[in-house]
Structure formats: structure tokens, C-alpha cells
XYZ file of C-alpha atoms in Angstrom:
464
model
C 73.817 144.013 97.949
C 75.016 144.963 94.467
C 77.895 142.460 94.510
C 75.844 139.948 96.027
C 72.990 140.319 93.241
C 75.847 139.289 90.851
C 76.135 136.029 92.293
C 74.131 132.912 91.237
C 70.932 132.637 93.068
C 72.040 129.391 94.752
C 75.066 130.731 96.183
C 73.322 134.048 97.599
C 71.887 132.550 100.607
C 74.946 131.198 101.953
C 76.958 134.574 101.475
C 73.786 136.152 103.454
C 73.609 134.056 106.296
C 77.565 132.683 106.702
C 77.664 130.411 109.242
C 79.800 131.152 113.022
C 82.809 129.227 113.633
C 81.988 128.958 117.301
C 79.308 126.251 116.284
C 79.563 122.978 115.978
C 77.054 122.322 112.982
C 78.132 123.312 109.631
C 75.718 123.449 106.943
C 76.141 120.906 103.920
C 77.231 122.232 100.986
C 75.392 120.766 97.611
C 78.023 122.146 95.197
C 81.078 120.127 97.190
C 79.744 116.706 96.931
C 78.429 116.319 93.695
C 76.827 113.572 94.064
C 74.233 114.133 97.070
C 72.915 116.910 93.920
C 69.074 117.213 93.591
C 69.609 117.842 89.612
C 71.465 113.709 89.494
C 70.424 110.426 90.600
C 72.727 109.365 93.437
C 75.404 106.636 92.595
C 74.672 103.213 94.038
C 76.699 101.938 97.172
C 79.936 100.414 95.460
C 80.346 98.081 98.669
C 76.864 96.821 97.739
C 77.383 96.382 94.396
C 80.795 94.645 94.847
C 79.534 91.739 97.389
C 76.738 91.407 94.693
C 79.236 90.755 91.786
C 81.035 88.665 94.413
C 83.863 91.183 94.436
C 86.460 92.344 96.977
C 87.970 95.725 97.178
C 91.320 94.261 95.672
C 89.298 94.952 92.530
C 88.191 98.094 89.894
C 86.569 100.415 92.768
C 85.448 102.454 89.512
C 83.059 99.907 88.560
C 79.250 100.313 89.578
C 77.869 97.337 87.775
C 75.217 97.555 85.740
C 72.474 100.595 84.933
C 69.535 99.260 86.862
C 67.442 102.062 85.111
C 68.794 100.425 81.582
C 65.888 98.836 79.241
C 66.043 96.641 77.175
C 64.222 94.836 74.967
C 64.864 96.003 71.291
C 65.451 93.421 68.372
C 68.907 94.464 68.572
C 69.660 93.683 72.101
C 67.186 90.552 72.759
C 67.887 86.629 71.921
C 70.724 84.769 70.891
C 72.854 85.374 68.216
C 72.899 84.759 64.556
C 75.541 82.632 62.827
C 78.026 85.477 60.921
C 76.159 86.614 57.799
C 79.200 88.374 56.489
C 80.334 86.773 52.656
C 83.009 84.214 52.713
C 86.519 85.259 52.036
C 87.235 85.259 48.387
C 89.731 82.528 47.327
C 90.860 84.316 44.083
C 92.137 87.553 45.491
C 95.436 88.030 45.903
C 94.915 90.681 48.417
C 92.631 88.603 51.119
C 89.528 90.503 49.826
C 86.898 90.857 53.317
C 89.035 89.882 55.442
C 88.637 92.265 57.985
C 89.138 91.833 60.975
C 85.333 91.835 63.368
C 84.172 94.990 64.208
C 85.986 97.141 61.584
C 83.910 96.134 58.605
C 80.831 98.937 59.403
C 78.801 98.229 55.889
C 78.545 94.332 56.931
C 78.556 93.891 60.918
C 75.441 94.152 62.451
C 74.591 96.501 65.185
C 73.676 93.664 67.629
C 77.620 92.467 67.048
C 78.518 95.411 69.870
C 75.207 96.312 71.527
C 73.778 92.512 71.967
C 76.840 91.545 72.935
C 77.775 88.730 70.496
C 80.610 86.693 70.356
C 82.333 85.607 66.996
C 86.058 84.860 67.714
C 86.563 83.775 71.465
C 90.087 82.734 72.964
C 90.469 80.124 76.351
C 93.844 80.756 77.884
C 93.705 77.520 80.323
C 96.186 76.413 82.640
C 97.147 73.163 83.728
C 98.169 69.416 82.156
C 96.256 67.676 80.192
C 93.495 66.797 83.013
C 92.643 70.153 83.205
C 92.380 70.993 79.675
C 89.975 67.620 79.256
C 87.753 68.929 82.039
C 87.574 72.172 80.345
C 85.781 70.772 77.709
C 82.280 71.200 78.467
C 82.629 74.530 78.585
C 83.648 74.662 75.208
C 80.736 73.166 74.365
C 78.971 75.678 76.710
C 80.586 78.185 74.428
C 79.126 76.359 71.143
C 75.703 76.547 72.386
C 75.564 80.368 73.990
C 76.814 82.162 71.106
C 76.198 79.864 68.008
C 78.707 80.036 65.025
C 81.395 81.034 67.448
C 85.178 80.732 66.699
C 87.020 79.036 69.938
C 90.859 79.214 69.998
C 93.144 77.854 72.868
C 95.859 78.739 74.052
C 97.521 75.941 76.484
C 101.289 74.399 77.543
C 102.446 72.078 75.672
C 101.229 69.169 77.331
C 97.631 70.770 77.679
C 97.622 71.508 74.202
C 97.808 68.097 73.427
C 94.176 67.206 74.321
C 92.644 69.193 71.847
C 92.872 66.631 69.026
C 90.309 65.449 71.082
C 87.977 68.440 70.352
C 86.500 69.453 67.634
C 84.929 72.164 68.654
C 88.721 74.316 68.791
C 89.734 76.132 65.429
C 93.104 76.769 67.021
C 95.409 75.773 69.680
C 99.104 77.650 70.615
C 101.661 76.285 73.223
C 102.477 79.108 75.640
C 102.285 78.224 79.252
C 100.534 80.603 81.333
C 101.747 79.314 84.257
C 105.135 80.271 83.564
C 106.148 83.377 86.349
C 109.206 84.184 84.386
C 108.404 84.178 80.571
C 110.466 84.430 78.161
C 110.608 88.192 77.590
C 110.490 87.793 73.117
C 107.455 84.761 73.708
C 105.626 87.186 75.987
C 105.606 89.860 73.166
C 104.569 87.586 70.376
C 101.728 85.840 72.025
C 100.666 89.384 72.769
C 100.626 90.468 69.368
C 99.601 87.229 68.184
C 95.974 87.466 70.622
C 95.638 90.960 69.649
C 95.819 91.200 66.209
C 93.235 87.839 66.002
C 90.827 90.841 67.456
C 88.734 88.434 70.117
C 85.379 89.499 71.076
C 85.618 87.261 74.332
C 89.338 86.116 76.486
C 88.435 83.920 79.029
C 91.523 82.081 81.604
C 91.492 79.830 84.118
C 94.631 80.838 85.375
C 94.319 82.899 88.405
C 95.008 86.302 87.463
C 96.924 89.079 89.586
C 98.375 92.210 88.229
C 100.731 90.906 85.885
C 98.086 88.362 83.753
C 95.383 90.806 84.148
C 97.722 93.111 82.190
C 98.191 90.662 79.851
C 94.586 89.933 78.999
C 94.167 93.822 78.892
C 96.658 93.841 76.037
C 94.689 91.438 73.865
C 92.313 94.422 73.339
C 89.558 92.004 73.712
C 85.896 93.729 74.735
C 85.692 90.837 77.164
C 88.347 89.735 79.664
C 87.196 87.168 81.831
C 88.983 85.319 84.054
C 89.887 84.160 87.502
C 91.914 85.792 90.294
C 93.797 84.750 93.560
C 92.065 84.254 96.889
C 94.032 87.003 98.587
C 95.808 89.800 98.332
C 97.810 88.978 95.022
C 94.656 89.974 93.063
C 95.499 93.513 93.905
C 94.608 95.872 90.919
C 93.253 92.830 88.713
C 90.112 93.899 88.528
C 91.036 96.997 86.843
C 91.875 95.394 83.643
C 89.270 92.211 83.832
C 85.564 92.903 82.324
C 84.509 89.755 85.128
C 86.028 88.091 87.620
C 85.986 84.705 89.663
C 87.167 83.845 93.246
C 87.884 80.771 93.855
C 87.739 79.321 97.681
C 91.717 77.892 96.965
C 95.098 79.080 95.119
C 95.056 75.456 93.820
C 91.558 75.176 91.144
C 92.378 71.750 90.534
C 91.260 71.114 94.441
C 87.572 71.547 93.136
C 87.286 67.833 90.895
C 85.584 67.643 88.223
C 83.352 70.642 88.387
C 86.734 73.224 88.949
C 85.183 75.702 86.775
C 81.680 75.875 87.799
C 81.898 79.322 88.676
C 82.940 80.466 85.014
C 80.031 77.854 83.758
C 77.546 79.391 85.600
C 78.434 82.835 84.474
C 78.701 81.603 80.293
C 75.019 79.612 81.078
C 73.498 82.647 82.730
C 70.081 83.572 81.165
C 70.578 87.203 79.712
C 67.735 89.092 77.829
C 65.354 86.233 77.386
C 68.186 83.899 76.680
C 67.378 80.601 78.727
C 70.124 79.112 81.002
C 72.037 76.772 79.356
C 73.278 73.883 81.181
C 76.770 72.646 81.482
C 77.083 69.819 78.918
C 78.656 66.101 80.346
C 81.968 65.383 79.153
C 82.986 64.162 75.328
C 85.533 63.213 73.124
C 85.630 63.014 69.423
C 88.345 60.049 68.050
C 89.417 60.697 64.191
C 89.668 57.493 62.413
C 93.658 57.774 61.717
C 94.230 57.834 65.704
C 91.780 54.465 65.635
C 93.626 52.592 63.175
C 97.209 53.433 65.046
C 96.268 52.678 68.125
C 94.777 49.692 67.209
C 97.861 48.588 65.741
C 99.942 48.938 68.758
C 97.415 46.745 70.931
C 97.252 43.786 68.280
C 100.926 44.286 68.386
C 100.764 44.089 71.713
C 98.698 40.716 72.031
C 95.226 41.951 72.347
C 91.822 41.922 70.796
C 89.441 45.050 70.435
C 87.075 44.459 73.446
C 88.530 41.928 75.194
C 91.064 43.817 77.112
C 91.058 46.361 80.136
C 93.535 49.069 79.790
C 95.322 49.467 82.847
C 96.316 53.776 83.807
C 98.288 54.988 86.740
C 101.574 53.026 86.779
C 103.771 54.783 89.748
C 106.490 57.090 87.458
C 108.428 60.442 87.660
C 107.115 61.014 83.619
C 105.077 64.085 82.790
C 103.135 61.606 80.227
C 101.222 60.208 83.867
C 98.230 62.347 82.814
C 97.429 63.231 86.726
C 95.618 65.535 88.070
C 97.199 69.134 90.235
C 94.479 68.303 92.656
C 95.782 64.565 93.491
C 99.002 64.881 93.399
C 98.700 61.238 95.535
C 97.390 59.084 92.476
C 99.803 56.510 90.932
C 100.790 53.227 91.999
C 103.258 50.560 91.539
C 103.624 48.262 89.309
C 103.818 45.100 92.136
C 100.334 46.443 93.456
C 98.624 46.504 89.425
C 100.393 42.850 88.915
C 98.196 41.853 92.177
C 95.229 43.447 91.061
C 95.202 41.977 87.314
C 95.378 38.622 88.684
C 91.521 38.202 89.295
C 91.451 38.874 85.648
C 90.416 35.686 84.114
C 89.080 36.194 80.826
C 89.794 39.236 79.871
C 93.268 40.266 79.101
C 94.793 43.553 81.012
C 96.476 46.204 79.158
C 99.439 48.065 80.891
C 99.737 51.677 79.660
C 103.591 53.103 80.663
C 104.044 56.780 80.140
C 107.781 56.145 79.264
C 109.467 52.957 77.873
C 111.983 52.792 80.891
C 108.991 51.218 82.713
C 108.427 48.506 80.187
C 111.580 46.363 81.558
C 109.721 46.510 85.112
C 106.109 45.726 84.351
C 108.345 42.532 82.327
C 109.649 41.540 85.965
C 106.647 41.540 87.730
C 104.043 40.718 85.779
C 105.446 38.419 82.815
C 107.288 38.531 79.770
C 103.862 37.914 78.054
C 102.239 40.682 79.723
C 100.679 43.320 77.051
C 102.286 46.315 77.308
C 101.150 49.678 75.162
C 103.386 52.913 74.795
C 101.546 55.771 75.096
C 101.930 59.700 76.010
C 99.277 61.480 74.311
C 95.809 61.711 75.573
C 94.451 61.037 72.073
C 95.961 57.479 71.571
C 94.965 56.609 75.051
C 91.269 58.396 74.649
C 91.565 55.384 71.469
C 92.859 52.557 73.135
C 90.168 53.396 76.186
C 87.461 53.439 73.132
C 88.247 50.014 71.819
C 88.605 48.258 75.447
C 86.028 46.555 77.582
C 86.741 48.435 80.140
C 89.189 50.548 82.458
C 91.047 49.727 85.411
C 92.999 53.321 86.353
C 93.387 55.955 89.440
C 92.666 59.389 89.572
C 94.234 59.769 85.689
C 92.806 61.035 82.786
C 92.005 57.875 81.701
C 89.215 57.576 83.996
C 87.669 60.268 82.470
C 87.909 59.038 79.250
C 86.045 56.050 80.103
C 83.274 58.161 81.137
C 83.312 60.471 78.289
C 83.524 56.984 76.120
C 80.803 55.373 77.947
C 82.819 52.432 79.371
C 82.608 50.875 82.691
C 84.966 51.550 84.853
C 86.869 50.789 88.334
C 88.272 54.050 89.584
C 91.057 54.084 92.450
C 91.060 57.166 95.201
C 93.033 57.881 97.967
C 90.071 59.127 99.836
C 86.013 58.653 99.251
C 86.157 62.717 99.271
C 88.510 62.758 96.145
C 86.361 60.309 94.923
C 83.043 61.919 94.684
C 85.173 65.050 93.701
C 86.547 63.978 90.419
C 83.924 61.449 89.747
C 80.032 62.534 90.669
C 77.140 60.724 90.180
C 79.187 57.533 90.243
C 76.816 55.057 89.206
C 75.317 57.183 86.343
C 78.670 56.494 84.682
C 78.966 52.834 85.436
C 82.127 53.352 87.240
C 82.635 51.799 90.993
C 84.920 53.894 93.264
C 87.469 52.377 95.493
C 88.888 54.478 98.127
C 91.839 53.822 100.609
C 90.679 53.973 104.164
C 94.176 55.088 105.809
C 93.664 58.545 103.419
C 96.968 56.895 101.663
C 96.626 55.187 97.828
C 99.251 52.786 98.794
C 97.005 51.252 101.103
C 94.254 50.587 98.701
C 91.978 47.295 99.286
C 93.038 45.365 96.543
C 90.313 42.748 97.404
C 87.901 45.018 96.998
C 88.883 45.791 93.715
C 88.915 42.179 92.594
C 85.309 42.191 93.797
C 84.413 45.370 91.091
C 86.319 42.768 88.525
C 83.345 40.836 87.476
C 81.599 43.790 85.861
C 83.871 43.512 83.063
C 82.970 40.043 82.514
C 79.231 41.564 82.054
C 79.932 44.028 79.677
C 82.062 41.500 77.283
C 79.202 38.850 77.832
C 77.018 41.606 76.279
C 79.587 42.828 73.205
């Protein structure tokens, strides 16, 4: 009994009375499984608390989620937040005086900067063309309006990157391809050091993430890394280095139209500590007045006046320039069908946009030597020419969502009524008339049914 007085009082009992091995009960030891204790609040169920986040167990199986038994609700931690009140940078120094990088200048940043949760300097790795980068555009204005005074930099391919002289909401916009599986091993580096030493609050990507991006969104050093991940089993170990993640229902996130990142809206919008959900903006474009005045150039050039022409988008060609979408891959057409359709045209003059100028000598053959023809590869010339047109005439291009952003009618042509009110939603909101193919084939499209949707253009010209 004198050794056993030694012991702790909690372990006494079980020295006393040791259990017999020739029983089948054994009696449940406190001190082994921490966390059945008495003296700590038991851990939530982490099955339970991933199909809440909408999680899988290819994910962090460290992460509980949030402290339910967290308050809130001090001025630090409630509201929006403020635009920066740090000083502006000082011109006349020669040795960048305040320009510190966020989060490192203690006397200036306020507290709410790391326990509100603000966001000064945010960074959109988005993958895809330039139809996905134009679709991702509301949510840069999502961004805008949830964290106000916020910085928004881009990083794209180069043909993506190309739509953001269309924004002005973007301070910054690099060419690296993030849907590139074999980078470059000396680009890889750089963009790395380049994200990181910009010191981002928020990374958010739309390319979905596995092992190897997730790692590379880790590197940035950002406090947020948000971004999607695969379907299946190549998100293995993603969630370890992502703050919040996204499953899409395909590998493909172009298959989901126009509203391909609702998921990552949804999430920005969220109401959080009596912030009101924000909802997803419609689409815009802003046109600077030097793109204006060379565009319009190239259609007087070209034979036409401003509003009294249709551009016409989605002339068949092998050219990257084609401006179609990853999720209608089935979306150009020849030049012999658009030469049929433009001949209801009667007083309006049609506009054929080529992506290359190897097509101009065809649309010459089949339409006419007087046809009016406009060279144009860059979504910002074409977002013009659409602005100064009565109208658009295109497939599933991004020149059909131009009209829309511009406010111009529209005749939209889809392989398939599903693709259809995919890409282009409440239809008739956006005075734009869909015409789908009944065989499921774009080929087969009614042209007569298209000449029918003709006369709307006559309307809107009648009322310019």
C-alpha cells in the first residue's frame, strides 16, 4: 500500500482492482484516448464536418471546421471592411518610404486586417481562353463589392490574359498558363516568387487543383488559398494545402455555361458576421476610347456605318483567335452556311469577323468581293466592333456574350437547346433569340429559322 499511495489518485483504483484476462470486458481507460477526457470538450465528428464543408476524405483530415463555441461580435471582427487607411507611398524617397508589404507594417495595419479577415491585395489564377476569363468577370466584381478598396491581380495564359483590357477592375495581369502539366521548370520558380513576394491576403483558381497546384498555391504564402479540385481521386492531399475547396460535378468546368463558377460565387457572396449576401453581378465590359476609334477605323475601312451593320462571329477555322468556349467544343460554322444566312439581310449590312486573314480569300468566294470583312483576334476590338453594331449574329463565341454585356440584341446559334440555356439564361431578358439544331449537330442548324429572328435587327435600327 505504500507504493501504491505514491501513485496519482486516478491511477490507484485500477492498480487495486486489475482486471482478469479470462474476461471478455476490459475496462476503458480515460488516460489512452484523450479525447473521450471529462477535463476537454470532445472533438466534433470529422466525417460530419467534412460532408458539411462539402468535403471528401481526399482532403486535410486535420481540419475540424470552425469553433462552434467561437463569438463574435466585437468592432474588430463585425462588418465589412474599410478602404486601406495606411498614407500613400511617398514619391520623393529614393528608398520607397511605406512601402511595406501588408501585414508587416504593425504601427499602421489595423487589427481587423488579420482577425476580421480583410482582404487588400487578392490574386485570380484562372484557367481557360478567353471565354472563360470573360465569364469570370462578375466575380471580380463580386470581389469589388465584398471587400471594398481591394487590389485584384490575374494571372491567366496568354490568350486569357487578353480579356482584361476589358476590365477595369484588374490592377495586374501575368501570362503563365496554369494549365500547363509540364512547366517550364525556371517560369515555375519565378511566378512563385513573383505571387509570393506581392504578399496576397486572398489566391483564388479556377483550375482544378490536385497535389501539384495545391502546392503551388501553398507557396504563395497567401492566408487564403482557395480554389477548386478534381472530381476524383487526383485531389488526393489537396486539401492539405487549400484554406477552401470546390468540387465540381465534371473534370471539364467549362461544361457548367455561363454560371461555371457558381460554387466559388456563392462562397465570396456568403453573408459572414452581419455582412449581407451579395449577389453575383450580370456581366460587363468597359471599352477605352483608343480601342473605339481603331476599331472603328477598320469597319469604315471595311464599308460599314456605326449601327447599321451586324457583326457576324463563329466562322468554321483551326485559329486559336475563334474565341470558343472548352464546353462547346461543337460551335463554329462554315463560311457557305453564314453566306446563306446573311442573305435575308436586307438593310442592314453583315460584318464577317475572321480570326486569321487566310480566311479572308474564302469568305471573298462565297459571299462577294464586296462583302465587309474585319480582322480581328483580340476580344477587346471585337467587344468594340460588337459596341458600335446593331446587332450580333454569332454561335456559342465570345461574341455572344459581348452583346449581352453591351446590351445588343442578339441571334445566338447552339448545337443543342441544353447548351443553349447553359451559356445563355434568361434568354429574353437579354434580347437575344436562341436557335438550336435539332439533330444535336451545329451543322444542321435551321437556317430558316434564323432568317425568321432577322427582322429584330430591323427594329432596333428603326429605333437608333
Amino acid at each position: 500500500m505504500a507504493a501504491t499511495s505514491l501513485l496519482p489518485k486516478w491511477l490507484s483504483p485500477f492498480l487495486r482492482n486489475p482486471p482478469s484476462f479470462p474476461h471478455t470486458h476490459f475496462v476503458k481507460l480515460s488516460f489512452l484516448n484523450p479525447l473521450d477526457s471529462p477535463r476537454r470538450p470532445k472533438r466534433p465528428n470529422l466525417q460530419t464536418l467534412h460532408a458539411r464543408n462539402n468535403q471528401d476524405h481526399w482532403l486535410d483530415i486535420f481540419d475540424d471546421g470552425e469553433d462552434p463555441d467561437m463569438e463574435y461580435g466585437s468592432l474588430f471582427s463585425d462588418g465589412k471592411q474599410e478602404e486601406d487607411p495606411r498614407p500613400p507611398d511617398n514619391p520623393d524617397s529614393p528608398y520607397g518610404f511605406l512601402k511595406f508589404p501588408m501585414g508587416f507594417n504593425v504601427e499602421i495595419a489595423p487589427l481587423a486586417l488579420k482577425v476580421r479577415g480583410d482582404v487588400r491585395r487578392c490574386c485570380c489564377i484562372v484557367s481557360g481562353g478567353v471565354y472563360e476569363n470573360l465569364l469570370f468577370f462578375p466575380v471580380i466584381q463580386l470581389l469589388k463589392d465584398r471587400y471594398p478598396g481591394v487590389q485584384i491581380d490575374v494571372v491567366s495564359s496568354d490568350r486569357g490574359k487578353q480579356a482584361y483590357e476589358l476590365n477595369k477592375n484588374v490592377r495586374w495581369a501575368n501570362v503563365y498558363d496554369p494549365d500547363d502539366h509540364f512547366p517550364e521548370p525556371a517560369e515555375y520558380t519565378d511566378m512563385v516568387g513573383v505571387l509570393k513576394n506581392r504578399y496576397y491576403d486572398m489566391v483564388l483558381s479556377t483550375k482544378l487543383a490536385g497535389l501539384g497546384h495545391g502546392a503551388f498555391m501553398f507557396m504563395t504564402t497567401a492566408r487564403d488559398r482557395v480554389s477548386y479540385i478534381y472530381p476524383n481521386v487526383n485531389a488526393a492531399g489537396a486539401g492539405i494545402f487549400l484554406s477552401q475547396t470546390f468540387k465540381p460535378d465534371t473534370t471539364n468546368l467549362s461544361d457548367g455555361g455561363y454560371n461555371m463558377y457558381h460554387l466559388m460565387a456563392d462562397w465570396l457572396g456568403r453573408p459572414f458576421r452581419n455582412v449581407p449576401r451579395h449577389p453575383v453581378p450580370p456581366l460587363k465590359v468597359s471599352i477605352s476610347r483608343k480601342l473605339k476609334e481603331a476599331v472603328e477605323e477598320k469597319y469604315k475601312k471595311a464599308g460599314a456605318e456605326r449601327g447599321k451593320y451586324v457583326v457576324i462571329h463563329g466562322i468554321k477555322s483551326d485559329s486559336k483567335a475563334s474565341m470558343q468556349s472548352k464546353g462547346d467544343t461543337d460551335s463554329l460554322l462554315p463560311i457557305q452556311v453564314w453566306a446563306e444566312i446573311t442573305s435575308g439581310l436586307r438593310e442592314i449590312r453583315p460584318v464577317f469577323v475572321i480570326p486569321h486573314e487566310k480566311e479572308r480569300e474564302d469568305v471573298e468566294y462565297v459571299v462577294g468581293f464586296d462583302a465587309s470583312i474585319v480582322f480581328t483576334t483580340t476580344p477587346g476590338q471585337l467587344a468594340a466592333l460588337v459596341n458600335d453594331s446593331a446587332g450580333v449574329i454569332a454561335t456559342n463565341t465570345a461574341a455572344i456574350q459581348l452583346a449581352n454585356a453591351r446590351g445588343k440584341p442578339s441571334i445566338a446559334l447552339f448545337s443543342s437547346e441544353e447548351k443553349g440555356n447553359l451559356f445563355i439564361p434568361n434568354a429574353e431578358e437579354k434580347n437575344c433569340v436562341i436557335v438550336s439544331s435539332k439533330t444535336g449537330k451545329l451543322i444542321d442548324i435551321d437556317v430558316e429559322a434564323v432568317k425568321k429572328a432577322l427582322p429584330a435587327f430591323d427594329l432596333s435600327l428603326a429605333l437608333a
